[in-house]
């Protein structure tokens, strides 16, 4: 995908060994990363034993109903793993509440392990055994070398490089700043899309579409097409989250937190809701990726709000920054650290869709209702269908493209002798 967008040379990777921390009982404690699984001090010995026994199958059986993340993890791995690792992880990924998030919908791969092998370890073994044999799919040789192990990636200059690269590469097909206002059928039964564009109103007739706008925006557009789909999509919760990027001089970092280069070592940290810290989590952006801030400074990206703190949307940016600064002073910075330099503040009033219990059935029902209402050519997409991680959204894009292509090849495309023209018309419609 990076190669297709022409931005592979801009890829940057985080260090896979960069430690992640959890703030627990007034101390930042590294999360286990393999060899230190026995020695790390985030869990007590009792907590580690409970997790180990549970992982191999000594735990209560799975109930018949769909479990929340909290129910699944407490049952499989015990209370400590839930309270000290998974609860803050849910804040980090979903800004959500683990007593509402569905294990199946939010972390389906892990939930599937227990189903497949009776326990998490049993499932992992059976997954490895059933792994398709044969050579691994080849990595595109044009991609830059990736460090060994699981890591995160971005681009020099940030993630904006991705949409910019794609818009450049696909400039013939992409229309920027076209806002979809209405979707309806015309008198010939063709799907009509009405847009506000920088050049005025435009109408596009199309044989199919993938609607990848957020669920609440899709709900408004589909109100008259399918009231049931509208209602289902509107019910998906999107809590507010503020992204607060601040920098401090390296001299402001507490001596016991610094590495040899004087920076914060690692990826970042998460804060369980029970530990008296309001900020959800902090990414050590300038430790993770090169070129993120001037020499002698440390850039920190903080997340604030979520399902447990919706009042962020009524707070002023100054108040949010002040609270973030107070939290950082409690955990990372010297008491006399200067006021932060605010590099960026962005409030996302509807940030991340919550994959709560019932989510998978809800979105499948929304798609089915749309079909029953006579709109089989409208496909719902975006993160509430794909999964919230950016990588999931990209993978889903490829699957969705294949699904649309199948749909079009099965439906009557028109009386043309040129398959190329037929494909083009089918995909891009005609602007009127
Ligand atoms: C604060 C925050 C931090 C995150 N951090 C990470 C992270 O570190 N790693 C990770 O993997 N994921 C992260 N995510 C999640 C990830 O970024 C999103 O899930 C993903 O980008 C969603 O992609 P999308 O295309 O579904 O939706 P969006 O990126 O929201 O795109 C939807 C688009 O639809 C447009 N739109 C809306 N209505 C209309 C209309 N009527 N007509 C035309 N266009 C319309 C919007 O303008 C928008 O551009 C984060 C999310 C947030 C909010």
Short mmCIF file of N, CA and C in Angstrom, two decimals, residues 339-398:
data_model
loop_
_atom_site.label_atom_id
_atom_site.label_comp_id
_atom_site.label_asym_id
_atom_site.label_seq_id
_atom_site.Cartn_x
_atom_site.Cartn_y
_atom_site.Cartn_z
N UNK A 339 6.51 25.33 31.99
CA UNK A 339 5.22 25.06 31.35
C UNK A 339 5.46 24.42 29.99
N UNK A 340 4.57 23.53 29.55
CA UNK A 340 4.81 22.84 28.28
C UNK A 340 4.67 23.78 27.09
N UNK A 341 5.39 23.45 26.01
CA UNK A 341 5.14 24.12 24.74
C UNK A 341 4.05 23.29 24.05
N UNK A 342 2.91 23.91 23.78
CA UNK A 342 1.81 23.15 23.18
C UNK A 342 2.01 23.12 21.66
N UNK A 343 2.35 21.93 21.17
CA UNK A 343 2.65 21.77 19.74
C UNK A 343 1.35 21.58 18.96
N UNK A 344 0.39 20.91 19.57
CA UNK A 344 -0.88 20.69 18.87
C UNK A 344 -1.96 20.31 19.86
N UNK A 345 -3.19 20.77 19.59
CA UNK A 345 -4.32 20.37 20.42
C UNK A 345 -5.47 20.09 19.47
N UNK A 346 -6.04 18.90 19.55
CA UNK A 346 -7.18 18.63 18.68
C UNK A 346 -8.21 17.82 19.45
N UNK A 347 -9.41 18.36 19.51
CA UNK A 347 -10.50 17.61 20.14
C UNK A 347 -11.28 16.89 19.05
N UNK A 348 -11.41 15.58 19.20
CA UNK A 348 -12.23 14.78 18.29
C UNK A 348 -13.55 14.54 19.03
N UNK A 349 -14.62 15.31 18.72
CA UNK A 349 -15.85 15.18 19.52
C UNK A 349 -16.47 13.79 19.40
N UNK A 350 -16.27 13.15 18.24
CA UNK A 350 -16.74 11.76 18.07
C UNK A 350 -15.54 10.99 17.55
N UNK A 351 -14.76 10.43 18.48
CA UNK A 351 -13.43 9.95 18.08
C UNK A 351 -13.42 8.51 17.56
N UNK A 352 -13.80 7.58 18.40
CA UNK A 352 -13.56 6.17 18.05
C UNK A 352 -14.82 5.35 18.30
N UNK A 353 -15.29 4.59 17.30
CA UNK A 353 -16.50 3.78 17.51
C UNK A 353 -16.24 2.68 18.54
N UNK A 354 -17.19 2.50 19.41
CA UNK A 354 -17.05 1.48 20.46
C UNK A 354 -17.62 0.15 19.99
N UNK A 355 -16.78 -0.86 19.99
CA UNK A 355 -17.23 -2.20 19.59
C UNK A 355 -17.81 -2.88 20.84
N UNK A 356 -18.97 -2.38 21.27
CA UNK A 356 -19.58 -2.90 22.49
C UNK A 356 -20.30 -4.23 22.21
N UNK A 357 -20.73 -4.88 23.29
CA UNK A 357 -21.42 -6.18 23.14
C UNK A 357 -22.57 -6.01 22.13
N UNK A 358 -22.65 -6.91 21.18
CA UNK A 358 -23.70 -6.87 20.16
C UNK A 358 -23.27 -6.14 18.89
N UNK A 359 -22.04 -5.60 18.88
CA UNK A 359 -21.63 -4.76 17.75
C UNK A 359 -21.67 -5.51 16.41
N UNK A 360 -21.13 -6.72 16.38
CA UNK A 360 -21.01 -7.41 15.09
C UNK A 360 -22.39 -7.69 14.50
N UNK A 361 -23.34 -8.08 15.36
CA UNK A 361 -24.70 -8.33 14.87
C UNK A 361 -25.35 -7.02 14.43
N UNK A 362 -25.07 -5.97 15.19
CA UNK A 362 -25.66 -4.66 14.88
C UNK A 362 -25.24 -4.19 13.48
N UNK A 363 -23.94 -4.29 13.17
CA UNK A 363 -23.49 -3.77 11.87
C UNK A 363 -23.91 -4.70 10.73
N UNK A 364 -23.93 -6.00 11.01
CA UNK A 364 -24.40 -6.93 9.97
C UNK A 364 -25.88 -6.64 9.68
N UNK A 365 -26.65 -6.41 10.76
CA UNK A 365 -28.09 -6.09 10.60
C UNK A 365 -28.26 -4.80 9.81
N UNK A 366 -27.40 -3.82 10.07
CA UNK A 366 -27.51 -2.53 9.37
C UNK A 366 -27.30 -2.73 7.87
N UNK A 367 -26.30 -3.57 7.54
CA UNK A 367 -26.03 -3.84 6.12
C UNK A 367 -27.19 -4.62 5.50
N UNK A 368 -27.70 -5.63 6.23
CA UNK A 368 -28.80 -6.45 5.70
C UNK A 368 -30.05 -5.60 5.49
N UNK A 369 -30.34 -4.71 6.46
CA UNK A 369 -31.54 -3.87 6.34
C UNK A 369 -31.45 -2.96 5.12
N UNK A 370 -30.25 -2.52 4.83
CA UNK A 370 -30.05 -1.65 3.67
C UNK A 370 -30.36 -2.41 2.39
N UNK A 371 -29.93 -3.65 2.37
CA UNK A 371 -30.20 -4.50 1.20
C UNK A 371 -31.71 -4.73 1.07
N UNK A 372 -32.34 -5.08 2.21
CA UNK A 372 -33.79 -5.33 2.16
C UNK A 372 -34.56 -4.08 1.74
N UNK A 373 -34.02 -2.91 2.08
CA UNK A 373 -34.72 -1.67 1.74
C UNK A 373 -34.52 -1.31 0.26
N UNK A 374 -33.79 -2.16 -0.46
CA UNK A 374 -33.63 -1.92 -1.91
C UNK A 374 -32.35 -1.19 -2.27
N UNK A 375 -31.35 -1.26 -1.39
CA UNK A 375 -30.06 -0.62 -1.71
C UNK A 375 -28.91 -1.64 -1.60
N UNK A 376 -28.97 -2.72 -2.40
CA UNK A 376 -27.92 -3.75 -2.27
C UNK A 376 -26.57 -3.26 -2.76
N UNK A 377 -26.56 -2.17 -3.50
CA UNK A 377 -25.28 -1.71 -4.06
C UNK A 377 -24.55 -0.74 -3.13
N UNK A 378 -25.16 -0.45 -1.94
CA UNK A 378 -24.49 0.45 -0.99
C UNK A 378 -23.82 -0.42 0.09
N UNK A 379 -22.49 -0.37 0.12
CA UNK A 379 -21.73 -1.17 1.09
C UNK A 379 -21.24 -0.27 2.21
N UNK A 380 -21.48 -0.71 3.44
CA UNK A 380 -21.00 0.06 4.59
C UNK A 380 -19.55 -0.29 4.86
N UNK A 381 -18.72 0.72 5.07
CA UNK A 381 -17.29 0.47 5.34
C UNK A 381 -16.79 1.43 6.41
N UNK A 382 -15.49 1.52 6.53
CA UNK A 382 -14.90 2.41 7.54
C UNK A 382 -14.60 1.65 8.81
N UNK A 383 -14.06 2.37 9.80
CA UNK A 383 -13.51 1.67 10.96
C UNK A 383 -14.55 0.96 11.82
N UNK A 384 -15.80 1.39 11.79
CA UNK A 384 -16.79 0.70 12.63
C UNK A 384 -17.14 -0.67 12.04
N UNK A 385 -16.79 -0.89 10.75
CA UNK A 385 -16.97 -2.20 10.14
C UNK A 385 -15.66 -2.99 10.19
N UNK A 386 -14.54 -2.28 9.94
CA UNK A 386 -13.25 -2.94 9.71
C UNK A 386 -12.51 -3.29 10.99
N UNK A 387 -12.66 -2.45 12.02
CA UNK A 387 -11.79 -2.50 13.19
C UNK A 387 -11.13 -1.14 13.28
N UNK A 388 -10.83 -0.70 14.51
CA UNK A 388 -10.41 0.70 14.64
C UNK A 388 -8.95 0.95 14.31
N UNK A 389 -8.10 -0.07 14.33
CA UNK A 389 -6.68 0.18 14.02
C UNK A 389 -6.55 0.56 12.55
N UNK A 390 -5.68 1.50 12.29
CA UNK A 390 -5.50 1.97 10.92
C UNK A 390 -5.18 0.81 9.97
N UNK A 391 -4.31 -0.11 10.44
CA UNK A 391 -3.94 -1.26 9.62
C UNK A 391 -5.16 -2.09 9.23
N UNK A 392 -6.10 -2.24 10.17
CA UNK A 392 -7.33 -3.00 9.88
C UNK A 392 -8.14 -2.29 8.80
N UNK A 393 -8.19 -0.96 8.88
CA UNK A 393 -8.96 -0.20 7.89
C UNK A 393 -8.33 -0.38 6.50
N UNK A 394 -7.00 -0.41 6.46
CA UNK A 394 -6.34 -0.57 5.16
C UNK A 394 -6.61 -1.97 4.60
N UNK A 395 -6.46 -2.99 5.46
CA UNK A 395 -6.74 -4.37 5.01
C UNK A 395 -8.17 -4.47 4.48
N UNK A 396 -9.09 -3.86 5.23
CA UNK A 396 -10.50 -3.92 4.86
C UNK A 396 -10.72 -3.26 3.50
N UNK A 397 -9.94 -2.22 3.22
CA UNK A 397 -10.06 -1.54 1.93
C UNK A 397 -9.82 -2.50 0.77
N UNK A 398 -8.82 -3.37 0.93
CA UNK A 398 -8.53 -4.34 -0.14
C UNK A 398 -9.68 -5.35 -0.27
#
